Amino acid sequence: MSAVKAFALPALRRVVLLVTLLAIVFVAVDLLPGSAARSVLGREAGATELAAKEHELGLDRALPVQFWHWITGVLTGDFGRTARGNSIGDMLADKFPQTLLLGGIALLLTVVCSLALGCWWAMRPKAFGSRLLQPTTTIAVAVPEFVCGTVLILVFSLATGWLPAVTITDRSGFPAGPEMLVLPVLALAIPQIGWNTRVVRSALLDVAAAPHVESAVLDGLPRRTILLRHMLPFAAPTIVAGYATSVGMLFGGALVVETLFNYPGVGAVLAGSVADRDTATVAAVVALTAIVIMVLLACADFVRTWSTRGAR
């Protein structure tokens, strides 16, 4: 029962937070100048045409009524239609797999690189490479994704021509070649690699002072054995918590990076819907992204709880 509560309560809090966030999205888009009806009909549309379009889109109703109508539809799997009449669900189904691909590769790269670098830094603190990690990770953490992406474009596209700066898609809607994923993935992953490398190192150093680790060192066990059997299992809850935090950062940053690299994901959908003042589409993108993040955070909570019990 306690285990159920441990997962149910955080899940309930996240659902409440998600509904609150979506309500804020509705208010924020409503406060923007212009309207979805004006964006669809253009500047030449008259008052009568605008009024008719607003009635068609439901924009003449009170904002709480619009939100209630939309969110009750979402509960049945209906995200509604865009201001231009397209199915939001079909559009997200067409674009969201590309965003999942980008964020998933960036997360995998973050986990692999930060674990390797963090373990190296903790186990060999006096090595030359470890000393370089202190300033390098600090810079990586401080640089936002869009700045990192801009620098990558300047160096690897404009200066050297090694990698493309713009994503070209094939008939499936995915990038035409793996080389087009390199820069967007790096732009997303580099800040998170810097952050999680420091998290891994700090967690391992905290565990290194534990009596069982000191005993293993005195027994003359190899470094690899000490790391894998006596340090990582006890540091795992902290490390997993760091990766859980990175999940939200990666998928949130993906929306910005996609726009920068013209990547065919939901970032372009979000940018277009904000320009059109299309509240339902903006909220749908936020909702779908948040649901994926919530699921991954729940998985991270499970792994963290399992790791804590296993370490005990």
PDB file of C-alpha atoms in Angstrom:
ATOM      1  CA  MET A   1       0.000   0.000   0.000  1.00  0.00           C
ATOM      2  CA  SER A   2       2.828   2.397   0.834  1.00  0.00           C
ATOM      3  CA  ALA A   3       4.424   1.684  -2.553  1.00  0.00           C
ATOM      4  CA  VAL A   4       1.131   2.498  -4.299  1.00  0.00           C
ATOM      5  CA  LYS A   5       0.876   5.780  -2.417  1.00  0.00           C
ATOM      6  CA  ALA A   6       4.488   6.575  -3.250  1.00  0.00           C
ATOM      7  CA  PHE A   7       3.628   6.492  -6.963  1.00  0.00           C
ATOM      8  CA  ALA A   8      -0.022   7.621  -6.845  1.00  0.00           C
ATOM      9  CA  LEU A   9       0.512  10.880  -4.974  1.00  0.00           C
ATOM     10  CA  PRO A  10       3.264  12.241  -7.270  1.00  0.00           C
ATOM     11  CA  ALA A  11       1.185  11.184 -10.297  1.00  0.00           C
ATOM     12  CA  LEU A  12      -1.861  13.020  -8.954  1.00  0.00           C
ATOM     13  CA  ARG A  13       0.183  16.141  -8.268  1.00  0.00           C
ATOM     14  CA  ARG A  14       1.561  16.046 -11.817  1.00  0.00           C
ATOM     15  CA  VAL A  15      -1.916  15.720 -13.304  1.00  0.00           C
ATOM     16  CA  VAL A  16      -3.124  18.726 -11.299  1.00  0.00           C
ATOM     17  CA  LEU A  17      -0.036  20.660 -12.360  1.00  0.00           C
ATOM     18  CA  LEU A  18      -0.650  19.722 -16.005  1.00  0.00           C
ATOM     19  CA  VAL A  19      -4.265  20.939 -15.926  1.00  0.00           C
ATOM     20  CA  THR A  20      -3.128  24.186 -14.296  1.00  0.00           C
ATOM     21  CA  LEU A  21      -0.420  24.616 -16.933  1.00  0.00           C
ATOM     22  CA  LEU A  22      -2.904  24.085 -19.758  1.00  0.00           C
ATOM     23  CA  ALA A  23      -5.254  26.672 -18.250  1.00  0.00           C
ATOM     24  CA  ILE A  24      -2.350  29.123 -18.134  1.00  0.00           C
ATOM     25  CA  VAL A  25      -1.602  28.366 -21.800  1.00  0.00           C
ATOM     26  CA  PHE A  26      -5.174  29.265 -22.732  1.00  0.00           C
ATOM     27  CA  VAL A  27      -4.916  32.558 -20.848  1.00  0.00           C
ATOM     28  CA  ALA A  28      -1.461  33.379 -22.260  1.00  0.00           C
ATOM     29  CA  VAL A  29      -2.464  32.798 -25.892  1.00  0.00           C
ATOM     30  CA  ASP A  30      -5.672  34.752 -25.366  1.00  0.00           C
ATOM     31  CA  LEU A  31      -3.630  37.733 -24.144  1.00  0.00           C
ATOM     32  CA  LEU A  32      -1.538  37.827 -27.316  1.00  0.00           C
ATOM     33  CA  PRO A  33      -2.488  40.530 -29.833  1.00  0.00           C
ATOM     34  CA  GLY A  34      -4.594  39.407 -32.761  1.00  0.00           C
ATOM     35  CA  SER A  35      -6.840  36.361 -33.037  1.00  0.00           C
ATOM     36  CA  ALA A  36      -7.012  33.011 -34.755  1.00  0.00           C
ATOM     37  CA  ALA A  37      -9.884  34.236 -36.924  1.00  0.00           C
ATOM     38  CA  ARG A  38      -7.838  37.191 -38.149  1.00  0.00           C
ATOM     39  CA  SER A  39      -4.843  34.924 -38.860  1.00  0.00           C
ATOM     40  CA  VAL A  40      -6.969  32.587 -40.966  1.00  0.00           C
ATOM     41  CA  LEU A  41      -8.958  35.201 -42.888  1.00  0.00           C
ATOM     42  CA  GLY A  42      -6.212  37.804 -43.291  1.00  0.00           C
ATOM     43  CA  ARG A  43      -6.146  41.544 -42.781  1.00  0.00           C
ATOM     44  CA  GLU A  44      -8.725  42.290 -45.480  1.00  0.00           C
ATOM     45  CA  ALA A  45     -11.546  40.403 -43.733  1.00  0.00           C
ATOM     46  CA  GLY A  46     -14.480  42.501 -42.587  1.00  0.00           C
ATOM     47  CA  ALA A  47     -16.164  42.552 -39.206  1.00  0.00           C
ATOM     48  CA  THR A  48     -18.983  40.257 -40.345  1.00  0.00           C
ATOM     49  CA  GLU A  49     -16.576  37.631 -41.657  1.00  0.00           C
ATOM     50  CA  LEU A  50     -14.511  37.831 -38.458  1.00  0.00           C
ATOM     51  CA  ALA A  51     -17.568  37.428 -36.271  1.00  0.00           C
ATOM     52  CA  ALA A  52     -18.724  34.410 -38.275  1.00  0.00           C
ATOM     53  CA  LYS A  53     -15.282  32.784 -38.095  1.00  0.00           C
ATOM     54  CA  GLU A  54     -14.984  33.437 -34.366  1.00  0.00           C
ATOM     55  CA  HIS A  55     -18.357  31.804 -33.848  1.00  0.00           C
ATOM     56  CA  GLU A  56     -17.266  28.837 -35.965  1.00  0.00           C
ATOM     57  CA  LEU A  57     -14.076  28.440 -33.891  1.00  0.00           C
ATOM     58  CA  GLY A  58     -15.920  28.989 -30.614  1.00  0.00           C
ATOM     59  CA  LEU A  59     -13.910  32.114 -29.834  1.00  0.00           C
ATOM     60  CA  ASP A  60     -17.046  34.085 -28.987  1.00  0.00           C
ATOM     61  CA  ARG A  61     -17.523  31.998 -25.850  1.00  0.00           C
ATOM     62  CA  ALA A  62     -16.003  32.813 -22.454  1.00  0.00           C
ATOM     63  CA  LEU A  63     -12.429  31.557 -22.027  1.00  0.00           C
ATOM     64  CA  PRO A  64     -13.280  29.128 -19.177  1.00  0.00           C
ATOM     65  CA  VAL A  65     -15.993  27.623 -21.388  1.00  0.00           C
ATOM     66  CA  GLN A  66     -13.513  27.234 -24.251  1.00  0.00           C
ATOM     67  CA  PHE A  67     -11.028  25.525 -21.924  1.00  0.00           C
ATOM     68  CA  TRP A  68     -13.646  23.185 -20.466  1.00  0.00           C
ATOM     69  CA  HIS A  69     -14.895  22.211 -23.924  1.00  0.00           C
ATOM     70  CA  TRP A  70     -11.353  21.513 -25.120  1.00  0.00           C
ATOM     71  CA  ILE A  71     -10.107  19.561 -22.104  1.00  0.00           C
ATOM     72  CA  THR A  72     -13.228  17.374 -21.923  1.00  0.00           C
ATOM     73  CA  GLY A  73     -12.592  16.505 -25.557  1.00  0.00           C
ATOM     74  CA  VAL A  74      -8.973  15.641 -24.768  1.00  0.00           C
ATOM     75  CA  LEU A  75     -10.154  13.179 -22.115  1.00  0.00           C
ATOM     76  CA  THR A  76     -11.923  11.269 -24.894  1.00  0.00           C
ATOM     77  CA  GLY A  77      -8.884  11.433 -27.175  1.00  0.00           C
ATOM     78  CA  ASP A  78     -10.140  14.335 -29.284  1.00  0.00           C
ATOM     79  CA  PHE A  79      -7.682  17.235 -29.425  1.00  0.00           C
ATOM     80  CA  GLY A  80     -10.022  19.194 -31.679  1.00  0.00           C
ATOM     81  CA  ARG A  81      -9.149  20.999 -34.894  1.00  0.00           C
ATOM     82  CA  THR A  82      -6.759  23.780 -35.780  1.00  0.00           C
ATOM     83  CA  ALA A  83      -8.010  27.224 -36.679  1.00  0.00           C
ATOM     84  CA  ARG A  84      -7.526  26.214 -40.324  1.00  0.00           C
ATOM     85  CA  GLY A  85      -9.705  23.125 -39.956  1.00  0.00           C
ATOM     86  CA  ASN A  86      -7.085  20.370 -39.770  1.00  0.00           C
ATOM     87  CA  SER A  87      -7.233  17.577 -37.205  1.00  0.00           C
ATOM     88  CA  ILE A  88      -4.847  18.356 -34.353  1.00  0.00           C
ATOM     89  CA  GLY A  89      -4.594  14.688 -33.420  1.00  0.00           C
ATOM     90  CA  ASP A  90      -3.570  13.663 -36.940  1.00  0.00           C
ATOM     91  CA  MET A  91      -1.047  16.492 -37.136  1.00  0.00           C
ATOM     92  CA  LEU A  92       0.565  15.542 -33.822  1.00  0.00           C
ATOM     93  CA  ALA A  93       0.593  11.866 -34.786  1.00  0.00           C
ATOM     94  CA  ASP A  94       2.467  12.864 -37.937  1.00  0.00           C
ATOM     95  CA  LYS A  95       5.041  15.129 -36.223  1.00  0.00           C
ATOM     96  CA  PHE A  96       5.526  13.862 -32.670  1.00  0.00           C
ATOM     97  CA  PRO A  97       7.478  10.679 -33.574  1.00  0.00           C
ATOM     98  CA  GLN A  98      10.207  12.903 -35.024  1.00  0.00           C
ATOM     99  CA  THR A  99      10.426  14.832 -31.749  1.00  0.00           C
ATOM    100  CA  LEU A 100      10.547  11.572 -29.779  1.00  0.00           C
ATOM    101  CA  LEU A 101      13.383  10.378 -32.018  1.00  0.00           C
ATOM    102  CA  LEU A 102      15.366  13.566 -31.454  1.00  0.00           C
ATOM    103  CA  GLY A 103      14.762  13.682 -27.700  1.00  0.00           C
ATOM    104  CA  GLY A 104      15.310   9.942 -27.265  1.00  0.00           C
ATOM    105  CA  ILE A 105      18.687   9.942 -29.013  1.00  0.00           C
ATOM    106  CA  ALA A 106      19.742  13.018 -27.024  1.00  0.00           C
ATOM    107  CA  LEU A 107      18.706  11.328 -23.766  1.00  0.00           C
ATOM    108  CA  LEU A 108      20.585   8.137 -24.644  1.00  0.00           C
ATOM    109  CA  LEU A 109      23.690  10.149 -25.519  1.00  0.00           C
ATOM    110  CA  THR A 110      23.359  12.097 -22.270  1.00  0.00           C
ATOM    111  CA  VAL A 111      23.155   8.940 -20.167  1.00  0.00           C
ATOM    112  CA  VAL A 112      26.079   7.181 -21.847  1.00  0.00           C
ATOM    113  CA  CYS A 113      28.452  10.162 -21.934  1.00  0.00           C
ATOM    114  CA  SER A 114      27.670  11.539 -18.480  1.00  0.00           C
ATOM    115  CA  LEU A 115      28.028   8.122 -16.839  1.00  0.00           C
ATOM    116  CA  ALA A 116      31.373   7.516 -18.531  1.00  0.00           C
ATOM    117  CA  LEU A 117      32.729  11.006 -17.824  1.00  0.00           C
ATOM    118  CA  GLY A 118      31.341  11.179 -14.289  1.00  0.00           C
ATOM    119  CA  CYS A 119      32.792   7.813 -13.319  1.00  0.00           C
ATOM    120  CA  TRP A 120      36.168   8.709 -14.850  1.00  0.00           C
ATOM    121  CA  TRP A 121      36.175  12.059 -13.024  1.00  0.00           C
ATOM    122  CA  ALA A 122      35.310  10.480  -9.672  1.00  0.00           C
ATOM    123  CA  MET A 123      37.744   7.554  -9.922  1.00  0.00           C
ATOM    124  CA  ARG A 124      40.692   9.454 -11.457  1.00  0.00           C
ATOM    125  CA  PRO A 125      40.432  13.009 -10.086  1.00  0.00           C
ATOM    126  CA  LYS A 126      44.093  13.834 -10.756  1.00  0.00           C
ATOM    127  CA  ALA A 127      44.141  12.744 -14.394  1.00  0.00           C
ATOM    128  CA  PHE A 128      44.611  15.472 -16.992  1.00  0.00           C
ATOM    129  CA  GLY A 129      41.255  14.690 -18.620  1.00  0.00           C
ATOM    130  CA  SER A 130      39.483  14.895 -15.267  1.00  0.00           C
ATOM    131  CA  ARG A 131      40.962  18.323 -14.582  1.00  0.00           C
ATOM    132  CA  LEU A 132      39.598  19.532 -17.912  1.00  0.00           C
ATOM    133  CA  LEU A 133      36.095  18.415 -16.973  1.00  0.00           C
ATOM    134  CA  GLN A 134      35.725  21.078 -14.267  1.00  0.00           C
ATOM    135  CA  PRO A 135      35.673  24.106 -16.626  1.00  0.00           C
ATOM    136  CA  THR A 136      34.228  22.166 -19.560  1.00  0.00           C
ATOM    137  CA  THR A 137      31.123  20.976 -17.727  1.00  0.00           C
ATOM    138  CA  THR A 138      30.616  24.418 -16.202  1.00  0.00           C
ATOM    139  CA  ILE A 139      30.567  26.000 -19.662  1.00  0.00           C
ATOM    140  CA  ALA A 140      28.274  23.261 -21.021  1.00  0.00           C
ATOM    141  CA  VAL A 141      25.748  23.781 -18.229  1.00  0.00           C
ATOM    142  CA  ALA A 142      25.760  27.565 -18.645  1.00  0.00           C
ATOM    143  CA  VAL A 143      25.111  27.581 -22.408  1.00  0.00           C
ATOM    144  CA  PRO A 144      21.419  27.350 -23.482  1.00  0.00           C
ATOM    145  CA  GLU A 145      20.421  24.938 -26.223  1.00  0.00           C
ATOM    146  CA  PHE A 146      19.807  27.595 -28.872  1.00  0.00           C
ATOM    147  CA  VAL A 147      23.219  29.204 -28.231  1.00  0.00           C
ATOM    148  CA  CYS A 148      24.886  25.797 -28.362  1.00  0.00           C
ATOM    149  CA  GLY A 149      23.064  25.037 -31.616  1.00  0.00           C
ATOM    150  CA  THR A 150      24.102  28.360 -33.141  1.00  0.00           C
ATOM    151  CA  VAL A 151      27.759  27.730 -32.283  1.00  0.00           C
ATOM    152  CA  LEU A 152      27.554  24.228 -33.748  1.00  0.00           C
ATOM    153  CA  ILE A 153      26.106  25.614 -36.982  1.00  0.00           C
ATOM    154  CA  LEU A 154      28.850  28.249 -37.215  1.00  0.00           C
ATOM    155  CA  VAL A 155      31.619  25.696 -36.674  1.00  0.00           C
ATOM    156  CA  PHE A 156      30.418  22.508 -38.362  1.00  0.00           C
ATOM    157  CA  SER A 157      28.214  23.926 -41.128  1.00  0.00           C
ATOM    158  CA  LEU A 158      29.293  27.413 -42.139  1.00  0.00           C
ATOM    159  CA  ALA A 159      33.012  27.200 -41.314  1.00  0.00           C
ATOM    160  CA  THR A 160      33.818  23.599 -42.254  1.00  0.00           C
ATOM    161  CA  GLY A 161      30.787  22.397 -44.209  1.00  0.00           C
ATOM    162  CA  TRP A 162      30.993  19.003 -42.512  1.00  0.00           C
ATOM    163  CA  LEU A 163      27.360  18.784 -41.411  1.00  0.00           C
ATOM    164  CA  PRO A 164      24.099  20.284 -42.708  1.00  0.00           C
ATOM    165  CA  ALA A 165      22.554  23.190 -40.828  1.00  0.00           C
ATOM    166  CA  VAL A 166      19.050  22.564 -42.181  1.00  0.00           C
ATOM    167  CA  THR A 167      17.089  19.332 -41.945  1.00  0.00           C
ATOM    168  CA  ILE A 168      15.738  17.878 -45.170  1.00  0.00           C
ATOM    169  CA  THR A 169      13.033  15.230 -44.899  1.00  0.00           C
ATOM    170  CA  ASP A 170      12.251  12.215 -47.055  1.00  0.00           C
ATOM    171  CA  ARG A 171       8.833  10.857 -47.958  1.00  0.00           C
ATOM    172  CA  SER A 172       8.334   9.403 -44.485  1.00  0.00           C
ATOM    173  CA  GLY A 173       8.640  12.851 -42.896  1.00  0.00           C
ATOM    174  CA  PHE A 174      11.828  11.912 -41.039  1.00  0.00           C
ATOM    175  CA  PRO A 175      15.295  13.374 -41.713  1.00  0.00           C
ATOM    176  CA  ALA A 176      16.636  12.166 -45.054  1.00  0.00           C
ATOM    177  CA  GLY A 177      19.954  11.054 -43.540  1.00  0.00           C
ATOM    178  CA  PRO A 178      21.484  10.367 -40.102  1.00  0.00           C
ATOM    179  CA  GLU A 179      23.959  13.238 -40.568  1.00  0.00           C
ATOM    180  CA  MET A 180      21.043  15.663 -40.262  1.00  0.00           C
ATOM    181  CA  LEU A 181      20.412  14.477 -36.709  1.00  0.00           C
ATOM    182  CA  VAL A 182      23.946  15.108 -35.465  1.00  0.00           C
ATOM    183  CA  LEU A 183      23.826  18.848 -34.791  1.00  0.00           C
ATOM    184  CA  PRO A 184      20.288  18.958 -33.317  1.00  0.00           C
ATOM    185  CA  VAL A 185      21.099  16.034 -31.014  1.00  0.00           C
ATOM    186  CA  LEU A 186      24.365  17.629 -29.884  1.00  0.00           C
ATOM    187  CA  ALA A 187      22.676  20.981 -29.294  1.00  0.00           C
ATOM    188  CA  LEU A 188      20.216  19.245 -26.980  1.00  0.00           C
ATOM    189  CA  ALA A 189      22.585  16.835 -25.291  1.00  0.00           C
ATOM    190  CA  ILE A 190      25.686  18.958 -24.551  1.00  0.00           C
ATOM    191  CA  PRO A 191      24.128  21.068 -21.744  1.00  0.00           C
ATOM    192  CA  GLN A 192      22.577  17.967 -20.164  1.00  0.00           C
ATOM    193  CA  ILE A 193      25.812  15.980 -20.456  1.00  0.00           C
ATOM    194  CA  GLY A 194      27.603  18.763 -18.588  1.00  0.00           C
ATOM    195  CA  TRP A 195      24.995  18.866 -15.831  1.00  0.00           C
ATOM    196  CA  ASN A 196      24.669  15.100 -15.372  1.00  0.00           C
ATOM    197  CA  THR A 197      28.419  14.522 -15.450  1.00  0.00           C
ATOM    198  CA  ARG A 198      28.677  16.735 -12.375  1.00  0.00           C
ATOM    199  CA  VAL A 199      25.723  14.940 -10.770  1.00  0.00           C
ATOM    200  CA  VAL A 200      27.306  11.517 -11.333  1.00  0.00           C
ATOM    201  CA  ARG A 201      30.662  12.654  -9.972  1.00  0.00           C
ATOM    202  CA  SER A 202      29.119  14.260  -6.862  1.00  0.00           C
ATOM    203  CA  ALA A 203      26.966  11.203  -6.154  1.00  0.00           C
ATOM    204  CA  LEU A 204      29.965   8.867  -6.436  1.00  0.00           C
ATOM    205  CA  LEU A 205      32.133  11.072  -4.231  1.00  0.00           C
ATOM    206  CA  ASP A 206      29.436  11.080  -1.558  1.00  0.00           C
ATOM    207  CA  VAL A 207      29.277   7.286  -1.650  1.00  0.00           C
ATOM    208  CA  ALA A 208      33.091   7.005  -1.664  1.00  0.00           C
ATOM    209  CA  ALA A 209      33.184   8.148   1.958  1.00  0.00           C
ATOM    210  CA  ALA A 210      30.915   5.293   3.089  1.00  0.00           C
ATOM    211  CA  PRO A 211      32.494   2.609   5.329  1.00  0.00           C
ATOM    212  CA  HIS A 212      31.800  -0.279   2.953  1.00  0.00           C
ATOM    213  CA  VAL A 213      33.642   1.522   0.136  1.00  0.00           C
ATOM    214  CA  GLU A 214      36.628   2.299   2.351  1.00  0.00           C
ATOM    215  CA  SER A 215      36.675  -1.349   3.407  1.00  0.00           C
ATOM    216  CA  ALA A 216      36.663  -2.456  -0.233  1.00  0.00           C
ATOM    217  CA  VAL A 217      39.587  -0.134  -0.964  1.00  0.00           C
ATOM    218  CA  LEU A 218      41.564  -1.498   2.002  1.00  0.00           C
ATOM    219  CA  ASP A 219      40.868  -5.040   0.788  1.00  0.00           C
ATOM    220  CA  GLY A 220      42.660  -4.135  -2.437  1.00  0.00           C
ATOM    221  CA  LEU A 221      39.724  -4.720  -4.779  1.00  0.00           C
ATOM    222  CA  PRO A 222      40.129  -3.423  -8.350  1.00  0.00           C
ATOM    223  CA  ARG A 223      38.754   0.049  -9.118  1.00  0.00           C
ATOM    224  CA  ARG A 224      36.213  -1.347 -11.552  1.00  0.00           C
ATOM    225  CA  THR A 225      34.835  -3.755  -8.948  1.00  0.00           C
ATOM    226  CA  ILE A 226      34.605  -1.003  -6.347  1.00  0.00           C
ATOM    227  CA  LEU A 227      32.828   1.277  -8.792  1.00  0.00           C
ATOM    228  CA  LEU A 228      30.339  -1.266 -10.150  1.00  0.00           C
ATOM    229  CA  ARG A 229      29.542  -3.203  -6.969  1.00  0.00           C
ATOM    230  CA  HIS A 230      30.114  -0.806  -4.093  1.00  0.00           C
ATOM    231  CA  MET A 231      29.535   2.707  -5.440  1.00  0.00           C
ATOM    232  CA  LEU A 232      27.139   2.868  -8.394  1.00  0.00           C
ATOM    233  CA  PRO A 233      24.266   0.924  -6.744  1.00  0.00           C
ATOM    234  CA  PHE A 234      24.244   3.358  -3.811  1.00  0.00           C
ATOM    235  CA  ALA A 235      24.677   6.427  -6.023  1.00  0.00           C
ATOM    236  CA  ALA A 236      21.971   5.289  -8.471  1.00  0.00           C
ATOM    237  CA  PRO A 237      19.004   7.108  -6.810  1.00  0.00           C
ATOM    238  CA  THR A 238      20.746  10.482  -7.099  1.00  0.00           C
ATOM    239  CA  ILE A 239      21.940   9.768 -10.635  1.00  0.00           C
ATOM    240  CA  VAL A 240      18.493   8.639 -11.796  1.00  0.00           C
ATOM    241  CA  ALA A 241      16.960  11.774 -10.269  1.00  0.00           C
ATOM    242  CA  GLY A 242      19.360  13.849 -12.377  1.00  0.00           C
ATOM    243  CA  TYR A 243      18.321  12.023 -15.540  1.00  0.00           C
ATOM    244  CA  ALA A 244      14.656  12.453 -14.634  1.00  0.00           C
ATOM    245  CA  THR A 245      15.221  16.204 -14.463  1.00  0.00           C
ATOM    246  CA  SER A 246      16.951  16.102 -17.840  1.00  0.00           C
ATOM    247  CA  VAL A 247      13.928  14.460 -19.465  1.00  0.00           C
ATOM    248  CA  GLY A 248      11.882  17.625 -19.156  1.00  0.00           C
ATOM    249  CA  MET A 249      14.795  19.810 -20.191  1.00  0.00           C
ATOM    250  CA  LEU A 250      15.471  17.720 -23.289  1.00  0.00           C
ATOM    251  CA  PHE A 251      11.912  17.614 -24.569  1.00  0.00           C
ATOM    252  CA  GLY A 252      11.330  21.256 -23.714  1.00  0.00           C
ATOM    253  CA  GLY A 253      14.569  22.264 -25.407  1.00  0.00           C
ATOM    254  CA  ALA A 254      13.681  20.129 -28.426  1.00  0.00           C
ATOM    255  CA  LEU A 255      10.930  22.584 -29.368  1.00  0.00           C
ATOM    256  CA  VAL A 256      13.501  25.391 -29.609  1.00  0.00           C
ATOM    257  CA  VAL A 257      16.184  23.313 -31.326  1.00  0.00           C
ATOM    258  CA  GLU A 258      13.712  22.044 -33.925  1.00  0.00           C
ATOM    259  CA  THR A 259      12.913  25.604 -34.943  1.00  0.00           C
ATOM    260  CA  LEU A 260      16.622  26.465 -35.184  1.00  0.00           C
ATOM    261  CA  PHE A 261      17.458  23.496 -37.432  1.00  0.00           C
ATOM    262  CA  ASN A 262      14.135  23.434 -39.311  1.00  0.00           C
ATOM    263  CA  TYR A 263      13.625  19.954 -37.875  1.00  0.00           C
ATOM    264  CA  PRO A 264      10.258  18.389 -38.829  1.00  0.00           C
ATOM    265  CA  GLY A 265       8.859  17.888 -35.322  1.00  0.00           C
ATOM    266  CA  VAL A 266       6.259  19.536 -33.121  1.00  0.00           C
ATOM    267  CA  GLY A 267       8.488  22.592 -32.689  1.00  0.00           C
ATOM    268  CA  ALA A 268       7.405  23.851 -36.104  1.00  0.00           C
ATOM    269  CA  VAL A 269       3.792  23.051 -35.227  1.00  0.00           C
ATOM    270  CA  LEU A 270       4.083  25.033 -32.007  1.00  0.00           C
ATOM    271  CA  ALA A 271       5.713  28.022 -33.722  1.00  0.00           C
ATOM    272  CA  GLY A 272       3.020  28.098 -36.402  1.00  0.00           C
ATOM    273  CA  SER A 273       0.178  27.752 -33.921  1.00  0.00           C
ATOM    274  CA  VAL A 274       1.506  30.597 -31.769  1.00  0.00           C
ATOM    275  CA  ALA A 275       1.759  32.776 -34.886  1.00  0.00           C
ATOM    276  CA  ASP A 276      -1.869  31.876 -35.728  1.00  0.00           C
ATOM    277  CA  ARG A 277      -2.996  32.440 -32.102  1.00  0.00           C
ATOM    278  CA  ASP A 278      -4.340  28.881 -32.312  1.00  0.00           C
ATOM    279  CA  THR A 279      -4.945  28.167 -28.628  1.00  0.00           C
ATOM    280  CA  ALA A 280      -6.156  24.584 -29.040  1.00  0.00           C
ATOM    281  CA  THR A 281      -3.073  23.538 -31.031  1.00  0.00           C
ATOM    282  CA  VAL A 282      -0.645  25.217 -28.613  1.00  0.00           C
ATOM    283  CA  ALA A 283      -2.356  23.526 -25.676  1.00  0.00           C
ATOM    284  CA  ALA A 284      -2.350  20.166 -27.481  1.00  0.00           C
ATOM    285  CA  VAL A 285       1.414  20.357 -28.104  1.00  0.00           C
ATOM    286  CA  VAL A 286       2.025  21.296 -24.466  1.00  0.00           C
ATOM    287  CA  ALA A 287      -0.289  18.531 -23.245  1.00  0.00           C
ATOM    288  CA  LEU A 288       1.268  15.792 -25.375  1.00  0.00           C
ATOM    289  CA  THR A 289       4.817  16.829 -24.478  1.00  0.00           C
ATOM    290  CA  ALA A 290       3.920  17.015 -20.788  1.00  0.00           C
ATOM    291  CA  ILE A 291       2.273  13.583 -20.852  1.00  0.00           C
ATOM    292  CA  VAL A 292       5.410  12.009 -22.330  1.00  0.00           C
ATOM    293  CA  ILE A 293       7.536  13.746 -19.698  1.00  0.00           C
ATOM    294  CA  MET A 294       5.181  12.582 -16.935  1.00  0.00           C
ATOM    295  CA  VAL A 295       5.404   8.971 -18.104  1.00  0.00           C
ATOM    296  CA  LEU A 296       9.198   9.103 -18.226  1.00  0.00           C
ATOM    297  CA  LEU A 297       9.328  10.744 -14.787  1.00  0.00           C
ATOM    298  CA  ALA A 298       7.106   7.987 -13.408  1.00  0.00           C
ATOM    299  CA  CYS A 299       9.506   5.408 -14.853  1.00  0.00           C
ATOM    300  CA  ALA A 300      12.412   7.289 -13.265  1.00  0.00           C
ATOM    301  CA  ASP A 301      10.605   7.296  -9.908  1.00  0.00           C
ATOM    302  CA  PHE A 302      10.150   3.544 -10.163  1.00  0.00           C
ATOM    303  CA  VAL A 303      13.815   2.968 -11.025  1.00  0.00           C
ATOM    304  CA  ARG A 304      14.920   5.292  -8.230  1.00  0.00           C
ATOM    305  CA  THR A 305      12.715   3.523  -5.668  1.00  0.00           C
ATOM    306  CA  TRP A 306      13.903   0.112  -6.844  1.00  0.00           C
ATOM    307  CA  SER A 307      17.535   1.247  -6.726  1.00  0.00           C
ATOM    308  CA  THR A 308      17.134   2.606  -3.205  1.00  0.00           C
ATOM    309  CA  ARG A 309      15.608  -0.637  -1.929  1.00  0.00           C
ATOM    310  CA  GLY A 310      18.195  -2.726  -3.767  1.00  0.00           C
ATOM    311  CA  ALA A 311      21.031  -0.708  -2.270  1.00  0.00           C
ATOM    312  CA  ARG A 312      19.647  -1.281   1.195  1.00  0.00           C
TER     313      ARG A 312
END
